[in-house]
CSV table of C-alpha atoms in Angstrom, one decimal:
chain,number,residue,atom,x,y,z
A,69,UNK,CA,0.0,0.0,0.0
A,70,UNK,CA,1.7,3.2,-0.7
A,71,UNK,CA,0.4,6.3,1.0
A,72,UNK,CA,0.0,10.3,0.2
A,73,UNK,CA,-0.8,12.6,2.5
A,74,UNK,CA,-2.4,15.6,1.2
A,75,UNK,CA,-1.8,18.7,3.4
A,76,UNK,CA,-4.9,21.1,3.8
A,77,UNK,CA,-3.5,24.7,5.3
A,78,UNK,CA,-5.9,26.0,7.2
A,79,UNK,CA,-8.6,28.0,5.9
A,80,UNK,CA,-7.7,27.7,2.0
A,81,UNK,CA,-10.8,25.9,0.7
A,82,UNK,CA,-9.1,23.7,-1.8
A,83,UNK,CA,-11.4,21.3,-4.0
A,84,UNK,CA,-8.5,19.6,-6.1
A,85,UNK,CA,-7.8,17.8,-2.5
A,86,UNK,CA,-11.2,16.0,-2.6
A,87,UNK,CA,-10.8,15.5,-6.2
A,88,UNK,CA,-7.6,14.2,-6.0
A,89,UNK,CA,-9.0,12.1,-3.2
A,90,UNK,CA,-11.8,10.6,-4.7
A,91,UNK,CA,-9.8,10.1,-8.3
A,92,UNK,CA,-7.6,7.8,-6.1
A,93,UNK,CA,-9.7,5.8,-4.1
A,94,UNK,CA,-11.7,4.9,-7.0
A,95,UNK,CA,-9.2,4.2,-9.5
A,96,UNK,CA,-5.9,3.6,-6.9
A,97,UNK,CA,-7.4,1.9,-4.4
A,98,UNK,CA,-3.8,0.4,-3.3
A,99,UNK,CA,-2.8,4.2,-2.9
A,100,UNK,CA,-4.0,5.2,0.8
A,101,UNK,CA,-5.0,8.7,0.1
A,102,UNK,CA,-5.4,10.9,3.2
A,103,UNK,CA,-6.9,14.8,3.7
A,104,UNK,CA,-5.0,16.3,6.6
A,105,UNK,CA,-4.8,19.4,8.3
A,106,UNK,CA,-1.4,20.7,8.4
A,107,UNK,CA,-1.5,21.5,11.8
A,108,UNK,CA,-2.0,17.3,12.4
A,109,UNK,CA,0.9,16.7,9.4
A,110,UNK,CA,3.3,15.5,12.1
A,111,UNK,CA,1.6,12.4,13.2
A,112,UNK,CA,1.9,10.7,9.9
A,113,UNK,CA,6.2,10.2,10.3
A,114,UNK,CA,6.7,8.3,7.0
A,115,UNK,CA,4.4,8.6,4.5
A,116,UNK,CA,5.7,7.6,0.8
A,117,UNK,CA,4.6,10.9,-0.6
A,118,UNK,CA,3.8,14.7,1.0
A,119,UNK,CA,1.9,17.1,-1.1
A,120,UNK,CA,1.8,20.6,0.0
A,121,UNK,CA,-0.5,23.3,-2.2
A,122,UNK,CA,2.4,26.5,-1.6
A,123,UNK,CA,3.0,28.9,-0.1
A,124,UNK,CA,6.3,29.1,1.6
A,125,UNK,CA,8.0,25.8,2.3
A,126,UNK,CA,11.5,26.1,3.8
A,127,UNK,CA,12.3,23.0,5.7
A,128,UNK,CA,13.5,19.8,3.9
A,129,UNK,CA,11.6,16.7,4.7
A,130,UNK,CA,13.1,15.2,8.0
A,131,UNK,CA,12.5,11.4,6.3
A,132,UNK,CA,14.7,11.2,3.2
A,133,UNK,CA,12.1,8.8,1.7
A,134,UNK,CA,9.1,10.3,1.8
A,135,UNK,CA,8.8,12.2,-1.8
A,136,UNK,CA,7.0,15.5,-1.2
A,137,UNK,CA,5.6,17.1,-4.0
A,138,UNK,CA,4.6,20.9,-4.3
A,139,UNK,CA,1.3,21.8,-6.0
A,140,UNK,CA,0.7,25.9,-7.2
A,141,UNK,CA,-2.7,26.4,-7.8
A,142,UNK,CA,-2.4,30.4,-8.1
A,143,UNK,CA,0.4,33.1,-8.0
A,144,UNK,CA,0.9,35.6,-5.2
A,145,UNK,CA,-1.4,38.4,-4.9
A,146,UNK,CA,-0.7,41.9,-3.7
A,147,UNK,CA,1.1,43.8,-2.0
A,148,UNK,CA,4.3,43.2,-4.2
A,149,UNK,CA,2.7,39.9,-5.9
A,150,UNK,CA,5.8,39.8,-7.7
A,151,UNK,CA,8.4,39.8,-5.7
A,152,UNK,CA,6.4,37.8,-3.4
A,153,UNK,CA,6.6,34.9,-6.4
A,154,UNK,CA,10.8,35.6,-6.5
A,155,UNK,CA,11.0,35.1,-2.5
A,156,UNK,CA,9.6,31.8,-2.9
A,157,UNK,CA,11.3,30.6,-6.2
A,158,UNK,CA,14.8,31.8,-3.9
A,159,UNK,CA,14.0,30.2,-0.6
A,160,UNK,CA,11.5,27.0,-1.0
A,161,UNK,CA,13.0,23.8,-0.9
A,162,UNK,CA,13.7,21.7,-4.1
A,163,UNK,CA,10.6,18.8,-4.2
A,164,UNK,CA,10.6,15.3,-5.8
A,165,UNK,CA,8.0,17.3,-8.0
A,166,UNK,CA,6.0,20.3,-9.2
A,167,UNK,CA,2.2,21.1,-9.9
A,168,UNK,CA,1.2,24.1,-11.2
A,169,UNK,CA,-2.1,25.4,-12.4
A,170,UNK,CA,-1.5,26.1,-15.9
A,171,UNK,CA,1.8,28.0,-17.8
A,172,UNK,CA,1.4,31.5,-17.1
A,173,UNK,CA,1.4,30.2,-13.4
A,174,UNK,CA,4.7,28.2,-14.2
A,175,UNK,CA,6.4,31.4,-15.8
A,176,UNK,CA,5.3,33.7,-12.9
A,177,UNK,CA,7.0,31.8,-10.5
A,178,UNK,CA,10.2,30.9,-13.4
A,179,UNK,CA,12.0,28.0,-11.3
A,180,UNK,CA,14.6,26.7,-13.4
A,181,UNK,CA,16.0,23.6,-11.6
A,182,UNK,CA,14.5,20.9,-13.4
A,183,UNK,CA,12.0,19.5,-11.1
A,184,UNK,CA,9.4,17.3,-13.3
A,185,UNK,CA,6.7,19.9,-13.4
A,186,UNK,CA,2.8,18.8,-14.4
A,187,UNK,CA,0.2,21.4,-15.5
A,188,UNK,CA,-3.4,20.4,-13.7
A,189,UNK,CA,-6.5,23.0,-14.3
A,190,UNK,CA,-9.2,23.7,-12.1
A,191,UNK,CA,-12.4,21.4,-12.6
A,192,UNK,CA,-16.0,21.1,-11.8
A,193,UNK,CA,-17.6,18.6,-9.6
A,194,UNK,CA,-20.2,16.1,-10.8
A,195,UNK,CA,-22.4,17.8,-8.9
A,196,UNK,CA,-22.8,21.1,-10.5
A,197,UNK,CA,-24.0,18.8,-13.9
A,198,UNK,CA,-27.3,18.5,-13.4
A,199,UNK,CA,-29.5,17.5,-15.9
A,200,UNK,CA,-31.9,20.6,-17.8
A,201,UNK,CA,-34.9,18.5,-17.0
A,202,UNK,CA,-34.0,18.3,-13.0
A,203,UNK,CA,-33.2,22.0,-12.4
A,204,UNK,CA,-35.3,24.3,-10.3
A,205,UNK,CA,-37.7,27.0,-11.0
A,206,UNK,CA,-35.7,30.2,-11.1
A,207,UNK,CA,-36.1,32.3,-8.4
A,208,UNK,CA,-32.8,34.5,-9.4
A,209,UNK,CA,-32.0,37.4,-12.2
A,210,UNK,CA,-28.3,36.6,-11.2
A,211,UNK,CA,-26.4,35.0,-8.8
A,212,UNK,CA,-22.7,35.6,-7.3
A,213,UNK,CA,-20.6,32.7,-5.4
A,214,UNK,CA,-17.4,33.8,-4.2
A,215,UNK,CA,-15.3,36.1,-1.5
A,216,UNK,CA,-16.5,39.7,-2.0
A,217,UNK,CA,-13.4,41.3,-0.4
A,218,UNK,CA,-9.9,40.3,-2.8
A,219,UNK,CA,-10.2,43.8,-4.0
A,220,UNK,CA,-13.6,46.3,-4.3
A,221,UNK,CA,-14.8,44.9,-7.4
A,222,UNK,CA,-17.9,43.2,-5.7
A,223,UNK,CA,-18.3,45.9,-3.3
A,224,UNK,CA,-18.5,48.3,-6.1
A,225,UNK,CA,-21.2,46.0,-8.4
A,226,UNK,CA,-23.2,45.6,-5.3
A,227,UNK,CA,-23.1,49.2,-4.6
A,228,UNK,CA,-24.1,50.0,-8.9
A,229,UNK,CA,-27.0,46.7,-8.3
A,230,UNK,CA,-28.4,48.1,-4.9
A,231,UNK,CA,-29.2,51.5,-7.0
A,232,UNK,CA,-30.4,49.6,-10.1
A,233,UNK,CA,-33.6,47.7,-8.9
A,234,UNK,CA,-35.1,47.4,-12.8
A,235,UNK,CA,-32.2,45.1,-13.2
A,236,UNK,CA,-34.2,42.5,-11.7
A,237,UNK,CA,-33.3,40.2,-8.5
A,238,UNK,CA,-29.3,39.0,-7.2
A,239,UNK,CA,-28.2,36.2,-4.8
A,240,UNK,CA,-25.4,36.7,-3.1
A,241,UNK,CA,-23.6,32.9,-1.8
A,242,UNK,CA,-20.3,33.5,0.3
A,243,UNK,CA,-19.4,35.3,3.5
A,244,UNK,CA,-20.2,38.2,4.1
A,245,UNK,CA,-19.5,41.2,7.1
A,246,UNK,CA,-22.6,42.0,9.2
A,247,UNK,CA,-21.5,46.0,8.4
A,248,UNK,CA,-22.3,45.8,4.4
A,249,UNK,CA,-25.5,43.3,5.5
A,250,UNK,CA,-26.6,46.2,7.2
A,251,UNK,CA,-25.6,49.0,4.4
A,252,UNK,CA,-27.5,46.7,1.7
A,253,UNK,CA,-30.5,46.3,3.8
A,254,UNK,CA,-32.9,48.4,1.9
A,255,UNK,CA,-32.0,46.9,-1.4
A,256,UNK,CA,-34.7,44.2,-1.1
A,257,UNK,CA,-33.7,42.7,-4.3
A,258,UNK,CA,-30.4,41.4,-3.4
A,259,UNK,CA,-30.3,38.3,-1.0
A,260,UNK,CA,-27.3,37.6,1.0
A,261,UNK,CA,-27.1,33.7,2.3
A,262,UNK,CA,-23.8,34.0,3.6
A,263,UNK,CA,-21.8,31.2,3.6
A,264,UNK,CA,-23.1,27.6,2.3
A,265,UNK,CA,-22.2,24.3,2.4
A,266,UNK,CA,-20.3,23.5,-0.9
A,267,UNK,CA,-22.6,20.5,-1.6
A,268,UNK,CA,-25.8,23.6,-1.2
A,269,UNK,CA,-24.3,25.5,-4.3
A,270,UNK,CA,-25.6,23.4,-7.4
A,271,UNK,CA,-28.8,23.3,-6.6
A,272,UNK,CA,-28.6,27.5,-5.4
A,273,UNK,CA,-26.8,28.4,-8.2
A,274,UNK,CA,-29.2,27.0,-11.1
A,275,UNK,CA,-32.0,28.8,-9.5
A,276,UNK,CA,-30.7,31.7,-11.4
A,277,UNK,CA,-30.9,32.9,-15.0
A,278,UNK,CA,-27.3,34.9,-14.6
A,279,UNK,CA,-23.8,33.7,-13.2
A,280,UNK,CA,-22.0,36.7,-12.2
A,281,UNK,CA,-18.1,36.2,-12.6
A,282,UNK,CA,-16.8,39.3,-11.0
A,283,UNK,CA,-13.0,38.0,-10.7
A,284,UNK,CA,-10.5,41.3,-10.3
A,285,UNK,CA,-8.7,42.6,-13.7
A,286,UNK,CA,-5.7,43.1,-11.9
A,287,UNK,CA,-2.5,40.8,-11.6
A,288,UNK,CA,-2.4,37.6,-10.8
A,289,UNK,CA,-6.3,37.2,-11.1
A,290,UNK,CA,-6.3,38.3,-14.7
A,291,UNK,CA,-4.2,34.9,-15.9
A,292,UNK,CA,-5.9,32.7,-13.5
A,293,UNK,CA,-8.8,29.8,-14.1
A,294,UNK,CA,-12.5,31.4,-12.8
A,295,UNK,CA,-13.7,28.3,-11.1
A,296,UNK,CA,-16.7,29.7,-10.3
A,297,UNK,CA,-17.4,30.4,-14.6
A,298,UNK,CA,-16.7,26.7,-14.8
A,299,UNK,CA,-19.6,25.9,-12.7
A,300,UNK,CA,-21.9,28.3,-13.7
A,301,UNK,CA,-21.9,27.2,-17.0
A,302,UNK,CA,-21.9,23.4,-15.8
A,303,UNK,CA,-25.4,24.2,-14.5
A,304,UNK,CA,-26.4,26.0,-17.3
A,305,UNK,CA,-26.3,29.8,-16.7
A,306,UNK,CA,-25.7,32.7,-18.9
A,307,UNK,CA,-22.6,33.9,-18.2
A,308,UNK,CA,-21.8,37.8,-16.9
A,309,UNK,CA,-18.0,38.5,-16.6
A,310,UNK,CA,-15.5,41.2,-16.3
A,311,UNK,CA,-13.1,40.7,-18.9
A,312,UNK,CA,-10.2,38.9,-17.7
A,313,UNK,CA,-7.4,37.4,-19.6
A,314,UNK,CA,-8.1,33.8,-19.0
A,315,UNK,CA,-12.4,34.7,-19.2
A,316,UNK,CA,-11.7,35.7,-23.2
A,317,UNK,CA,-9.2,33.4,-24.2
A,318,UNK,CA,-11.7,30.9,-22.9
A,319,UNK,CA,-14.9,32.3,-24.7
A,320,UNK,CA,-13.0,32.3,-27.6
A,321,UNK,CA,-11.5,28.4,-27.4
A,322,UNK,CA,-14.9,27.2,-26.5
A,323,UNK,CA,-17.0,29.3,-28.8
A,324,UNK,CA,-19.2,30.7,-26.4
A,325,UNK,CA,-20.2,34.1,-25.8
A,326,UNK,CA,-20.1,36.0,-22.8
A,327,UNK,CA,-21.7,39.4,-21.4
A,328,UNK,CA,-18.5,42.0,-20.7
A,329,UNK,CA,-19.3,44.0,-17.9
A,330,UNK,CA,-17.0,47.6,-18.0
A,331,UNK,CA,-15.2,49.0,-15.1
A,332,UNK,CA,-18.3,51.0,-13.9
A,333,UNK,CA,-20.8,48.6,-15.0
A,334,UNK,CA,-22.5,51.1,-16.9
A,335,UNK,CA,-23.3,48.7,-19.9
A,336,UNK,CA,-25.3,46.2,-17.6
A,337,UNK,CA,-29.0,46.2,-18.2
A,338,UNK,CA,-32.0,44.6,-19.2
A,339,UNK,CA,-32.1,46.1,-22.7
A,340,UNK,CA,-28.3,45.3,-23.2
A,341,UNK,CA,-28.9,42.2,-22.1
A,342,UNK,CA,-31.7,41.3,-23.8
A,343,UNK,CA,-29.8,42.5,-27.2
A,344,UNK,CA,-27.0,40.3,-26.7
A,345,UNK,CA,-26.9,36.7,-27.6
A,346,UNK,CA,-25.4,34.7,-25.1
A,347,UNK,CA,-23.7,31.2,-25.7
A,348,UNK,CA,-22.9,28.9,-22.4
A,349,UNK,CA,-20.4,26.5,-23.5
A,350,UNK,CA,-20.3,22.9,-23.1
A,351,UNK,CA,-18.0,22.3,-19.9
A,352,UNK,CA,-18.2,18.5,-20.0
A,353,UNK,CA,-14.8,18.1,-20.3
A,354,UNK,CA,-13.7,19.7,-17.4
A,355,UNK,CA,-15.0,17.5,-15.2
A,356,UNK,CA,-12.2,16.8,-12.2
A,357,UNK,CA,-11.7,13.1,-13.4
A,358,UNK,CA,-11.2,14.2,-16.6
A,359,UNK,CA,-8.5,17.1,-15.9
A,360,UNK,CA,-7.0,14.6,-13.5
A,361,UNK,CA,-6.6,12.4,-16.2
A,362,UNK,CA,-5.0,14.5,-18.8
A,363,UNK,CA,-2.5,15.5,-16.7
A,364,UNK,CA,0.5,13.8,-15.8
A,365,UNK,CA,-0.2,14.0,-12.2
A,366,UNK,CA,-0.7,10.4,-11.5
A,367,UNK,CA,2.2,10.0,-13.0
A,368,UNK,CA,4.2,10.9,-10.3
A,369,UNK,CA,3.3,7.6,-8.6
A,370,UNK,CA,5.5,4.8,-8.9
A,371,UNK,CA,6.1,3.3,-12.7
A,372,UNK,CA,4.4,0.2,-11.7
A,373,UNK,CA,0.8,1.7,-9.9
A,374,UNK,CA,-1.4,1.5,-12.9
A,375,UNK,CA,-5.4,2.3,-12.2
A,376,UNK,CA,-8.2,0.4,-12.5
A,377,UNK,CA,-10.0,0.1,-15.6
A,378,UNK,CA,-13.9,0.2,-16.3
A,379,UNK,CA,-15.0,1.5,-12.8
């Protein structure tokens, strides 16, 4: 049995560590796959491999056999994202092997050491498919899932909504400060739930006409997979987007077509919208088994662990 501990920092909600669990169990099932805390890391001595989702990681591995490998799902973000990327090319220590979200991730960061590296994108759990037939009655003009604080951009479109009510009706899904609860209070047609269970977001989500991807145009968000667009259009929605880097190099690969929002959000209405013909693309393909797969990241396994086939 060879084991892999994945280690969860705390409070970084990372979904590629169930994925990467589930993948295993059901296709590796003579890989022991385990999700732990990193605060708990040290009562697992010897595990065969380590994988850590960076960060900073300055101290070698105390057991020379255990093969830890380093996974970089995004880039540093500000202040100083960039030099913040050069510190921890300079002082983290040299794994068995790298993961990195996609190239322009790979090139922020620029090592150069030779480390094996793999490229694994985000992906979208089976849940968020749900068949046309099975949705709910929409409840929802639009719908936003996500922080609201990386920068003002949400702030700012809820402030622009809140004075707009002819746009129509805006669920809000992710935490949110008691203060700005308060200051939106009188905009009864925007509904804050706060927080939810990520299994709760299919089912909220598709109760919308609209999925709001409101992702910052500034660096490193700009280069970096929307998860959230993923699963909005795997249940279906029209997509609403500020026009990052990665948002139209994907409209344009998947031939879909997307409403741009500008920087004051002056172009969003009903009319505009209505006079736009939106395209959700087929996301099928990004299913987590699927991304696992076509990467190399099982690779990094020993030669002789092949998976089960036809499960």
């Amino acid at each position: 049995m060879i084991s892999l501990v994945f280690e969860r920092r705390k409070g970084v909600f990372l979904p590629e560590i169930n994925a990467y669990c589930d993948h295993l169990r059901r296709y590796y099932p003579h890989v022991q796959a385990l999700d732990v805390p990193e605060e708990n890391i040290g009562d697992f001595k010897a595990p065969d491999y380590r994988w850590k989702f960076l960060g900073i990681d300055r101290m070698p591995c105390a057991n020379q056999q255990t093969r830890v490998i380093h996974e970089y799902g995004s880039l540093s973000v500000a202040p100083f994202p960039r030099t913040k990327n050069f510190i921890k090319r300079c002082i983290n220590v040299r794994p068995f092997r790298r993961v990195f979200l996609n190239e322009s991730v790979a090139k922020g960061f620029g090592f150069n050491d030779n480390v094996t590296t793999c490229f694994r994108d985000m992906g979208v759990a089976d849940g968020f498919f749900i068949d046309p037939l099975e949705r709910n009655k929409k409840e929802y003009d639009f719908v936003y899932v996500g922080g609201l604080y990386r920068d003002g951009t949400v702030i700012r479109f809820l402030e622009f909504f809140a004075k707009t009510p002819a746009l129509g009706t805006l669920l809000v899904i992710g935490d949110v400060k008691t203060d700005d609860v308060e200051h939106f209070k009188q905009a009864k047609h925007i509904t804050f739930t706060g927080s939810m269970p990520y299994t709760r977001l299919p089912a909220l989500m598709q109760s919308a006409h609209f999925g709001l991807n409101l992702t910052p145009l500034t660096y490193p968000f700009t280069l970096q997979t929307s998860t959230k667009l993923l699963e909005y259009a795997a249940c279906g929605l029209k997509i609403i987007s500020t026009p990052t880097i990665w948002a139209k190099d994907f409209e344009q690969k998947h031939n879909a077509s997307f409403f741009w929002l500008r920087r004051n959000f002056s172009n969003l209405s009903q009319l505009d919208l209505a006079a736009h013909t939106l395209i959700t693309p087929n996301v099928e393909n990004y299913r987590w088994r699927n991304m696992i797969e076509k990467s190399c990241v099982m690779g990094f396994l020993p030669p002789n662990t092949q998976p089960l086939r036809g499960v």
